[in-house]
Coordinates of C-alpha atoms and ligand atoms in Angstrom, one line a residue:
X20 CA 20.5 -9.3 -2.1
X21 CA 19.6 -9.4 -5.8
X22 CA 22.8 -7.6 -6.9
X23 CA 22.5 -8.9 -10.5
X24 CA 18.9 -7.8 -10.7
X25 CA 19.6 -4.2 -9.5
X26 CA 22.9 -3.8 -11.4
X27 CA 21.1 -4.6 -14.7
X28 CA 18.2 -2.5 -13.7
X29 CA 20.3 0.6 -13.2
X30 CA 22.6 -0.1 -16.2
X31 CA 19.6 -0.1 -18.5
X32 CA 17.8 2.9 -17.0
X33 CA 17.7 6.6 -17.7
X34 CA 18.1 8.9 -14.7
X35 CA 14.8 9.4 -13.0
X36 CA 13.3 12.6 -11.4
X37 CA 13.1 12.9 -7.7
X38 CA 10.5 10.6 -6.2
X39 CA 7.2 11.8 -4.7
X40 CA 8.4 10.6 -1.3
X41 CA 11.5 12.7 -1.5
X42 CA 9.3 15.8 -2.3
X43 CA 7.1 14.9 0.7
X44 CA 10.1 14.5 3.0
X45 CA 12.2 17.5 1.9
X46 CA 9.9 20.2 3.2
X47 CA 9.8 18.4 6.6
X48 CA 13.6 17.9 7.0
X49 CA 15.3 20.6 9.2
X50 CA 17.9 22.6 7.3
X51 CA 21.6 21.5 7.7
X52 CA 20.6 17.9 8.4
X53 CA 23.0 15.1 7.6
X54 CA 20.9 12.6 5.6
X55 CA 21.7 9.1 4.5
X56 CA 19.9 8.1 1.3
X57 CA 19.8 4.4 2.1
X58 CA 19.6 2.2 -1.1
X59 CA 19.9 5.3 -3.2
X60 CA 19.6 3.3 -6.5
X61 CA 20.4 5.8 -9.3
X62 CA 20.6 8.6 -6.7
X63 CA 17.4 10.1 -8.0
X64 CA 16.7 11.5 -4.5
X65 CA 20.2 12.2 -3.3
X66 CA 20.9 15.5 -4.9
X67 CA 17.4 16.7 -4.3
X68 CA 17.6 16.0 -0.6
X69 CA 21.1 17.6 -0.4
X70 CA 19.4 20.9 -1.1
X71 CA 18.3 21.0 2.6
X72 CA 21.5 19.7 4.1
X73 CA 24.1 17.1 3.1
X74 CA 23.0 13.8 1.7
X75 CA 25.2 10.7 1.4
X76 CA 24.1 7.8 -0.8
X77 CA 24.5 4.2 0.3
X78 CA 24.0 1.7 -2.5
X79 CA 25.8 -1.6 -3.2
X80 CA 24.7 -2.0 -6.8
X81 CA 25.6 1.2 -8.5
X82 CA 29.3 1.6 -9.4
X83 CA 29.1 5.4 -9.0
X84 CA 28.1 5.2 -5.4
X85 CA 31.2 5.2 -3.2
X86 CA 29.5 4.0 0.0
X87 CA 28.2 0.5 -0.5
X88 CA 27.0 -0.2 3.1
X89 CA 26.3 1.6 6.3
X90 CA 29.5 0.2 7.8
X91 CA 31.4 2.4 5.2
X92 CA 30.2 5.6 7.0
X93 CA 32.7 5.2 9.8
X94 CA 32.0 7.5 12.7
X95 CA 29.7 9.7 10.9
X96 CA 26.5 10.2 12.9
X97 CA 23.7 11.3 10.6
X98 CA 20.5 12.9 11.6
X99 CA 18.2 11.0 9.3
X100 CA 18.1 7.7 7.5
X101 CA 15.9 8.3 4.4
X102 CA 14.9 4.9 2.9
X103 CA 12.6 4.8 -0.1
X104 CA 11.6 1.3 -1.2
X105 CA 14.5 -0.2 0.7
X106 CA 13.0 -2.2 3.5
X107 CA 10.8 -4.4 1.3
X108 CA 13.9 -5.1 -0.9
X109 CA 15.8 -6.8 1.9
X110 CA 15.2 -9.7 4.2
X111 CA 14.0 -9.3 7.8
X112 CA 17.5 -10.0 9.3
X113 CA 18.9 -7.1 7.3
X114 CA 16.0 -4.9 8.3
X115 CA 16.7 -5.7 12.0
X116 CA 20.4 -4.8 11.5
X117 CA 19.6 -1.5 9.9
X118 CA 17.1 -0.6 12.5
X119 CA 19.6 -1.5 15.2
X120 CA 22.3 0.6 13.5
X121 CA 19.9 3.6 13.5
X122 CA 18.7 3.1 17.1
X123 CA 22.3 2.9 18.4
X124 CA 23.2 6.2 16.8
X125 CA 19.8 7.8 17.5
X126 CA 19.2 8.4 13.9
X127 CA 15.7 9.4 12.8
X128 CA 14.0 7.4 10.1
X129 CA 11.9 8.5 7.1
X130 CA 10.8 5.4 5.1
X131 CA 8.4 4.3 2.4
X132 CA 7.9 0.6 1.7
X133 CA 5.5 -1.9 0.2
X134 CA 3.1 -3.6 2.7
X135 CA 1.0 -6.7 2.8
X136 CA -1.8 -6.5 0.3
X137 CA 0.5 -5.2 -2.4
X138 CA 1.5 -7.3 -5.4
X139 CA 4.4 -9.8 -4.9
X140 CA 7.1 -10.0 -7.7
X141 CA 9.0 -13.1 -8.4
X142 CA 11.8 -11.4 -10.4
X143 CA 13.6 -10.2 -7.2
X144 CA 13.1 -9.9 -3.4
X145 CA 9.9 -8.1 -2.6
X146 CA 9.1 -8.8 1.0
X147 CA 5.7 -7.2 1.7
X148 CA 6.0 -5.8 5.2
X149 CA 3.4 -6.1 8.0
X150 CA 3.1 -2.4 8.9
X151 CA 2.0 -3.1 12.5
X152 CA 5.0 -5.3 13.1
X153 CA 7.3 -2.6 11.7
X154 CA 5.8 0.1 13.9
X155 CA 6.2 -2.1 17.0
X156 CA 9.8 -2.7 16.2
X157 CA 10.4 1.0 15.9
X158 CA 8.7 1.7 19.2
X159 CA 10.7 -1.1 20.9
X160 CA 13.9 0.5 19.7
X161 CA 13.1 3.8 21.3
X162 CA 11.4 5.6 18.4
X163 CA 8.3 7.8 18.5
X164 CA 6.3 7.6 15.3
X165 CA 5.6 11.1 14.3
X166 CA 3.9 10.4 11.0
X167 CA 2.4 7.2 9.6
X168 CA 0.1 6.6 6.7
X169 CA -0.7 3.7 4.4
X170 CA -2.5 3.5 1.1
X171 CA -2.3 3.8 -2.6
X172 CA -1.7 6.9 -4.7
X173 CA 1.6 7.8 -3.1
X174 CA 3.9 6.8 -5.9
X175 CA 2.4 5.6 -9.2
X176 CA 5.0 4.0 -11.5
X177 CA 4.2 3.0 -15.1
X178 CA 0.6 2.0 -14.4
X179 CA 1.4 0.5 -11.0
X180 CA -0.1 2.1 -7.9
X181 CA 1.5 0.2 -5.1
X182 CA 0.2 -0.2 -1.6
X183 CA 2.7 1.6 0.6
X184 CA 3.4 2.8 4.1
X185 CA 5.1 6.0 5.0
X186 CA 6.6 6.5 8.4
X187 CA 8.6 9.2 10.1
X188 CA 10.1 8.0 13.3
X189 CA 12.0 10.1 15.8
X190 CA 14.5 8.7 18.2
X191 CA 13.3 9.6 21.7
X192 CA 16.8 9.3 23.0
X193 CA 18.1 12.2 20.8
Ligands
LIG203 C1 13.4 -0.5 -5.2 S1 15.1 0.0 -5.3 C2 14.9 1.6 -4.6 C3 16.0 2.6 -5.1 C4 15.7 4.1 -4.7 N1 15.7 4.2 -3.2 C5 14.5 4.6 -5.3 O1 13.5 4.9 -4.6 O2 14.5 4.7 -6.5 C6 15.8 -1.0 -4.0 C7 17.3 -0.7 -3.8 O3 17.8 -1.4 -2.7 C8 19.2 -1.7 -2.9 N2 19.6 -2.7 -1.9 C9 19.3 -4.0 -1.9 N3 19.9 -4.6 -0.9 C10 20.6 -3.7 -0.2 C11 21.4 -3.6 1.0 N4 21.6 -4.7 1.7 N5 21.9 -2.4 1.4 C12 21.7 -1.3 0.7 N6 20.9 -1.3 -0.5 C13 20.4 -2.4 -0.9 C14 19.2 -2.2 -4.4 O4 20.4 -2.2 -5.0 C15 18.2 -1.2 -5.0 O5 18.9 -0.1 -5.5

């Protein structure tokens, strides 16, 4: 899972401001929600999202984050899994495990990820996602897609303007 890459990345980096995706999501999250910041990285979005409810970071590659995996959450049943730039950083098996974890607990999903057509990167895992396949998986797992958009301009980083998808998926079983 590229642990070395991400550990070095965060060790060398100054804290970042909340991401554009966090700003986009925050005003759409109901107050008092329990949110998981999945693959929180340096926790740039965690505190910001905690302003609307409680937000628990899950991150295996940052020593400061107590919860390294979803399995560490015990019986907690969150309302929302927030995942910025997570799904393209893992392989498809891990993606399926996380989606199954959410579906079993009826956890809504807010995600932003790189899609086919964006630039590959050979320094670490960047699995460009087929957005149609991802939506079909969500629907098959009992989700209703409430918001979906793809394009550039969502999140420019140091001269890079990645091709991304944004999705809000609500568990129909909730
Ligand atoms: C592109 S970074 C995104 C970080 C943060 N969400 C952000 O937007 O700044 C991808 C993150 O996925 C994390 N990651 C990789 N594999 C993971 C896994 N199996 N479970 C949880 N996090 C993982 C990495 O450690 C890294 O922090």
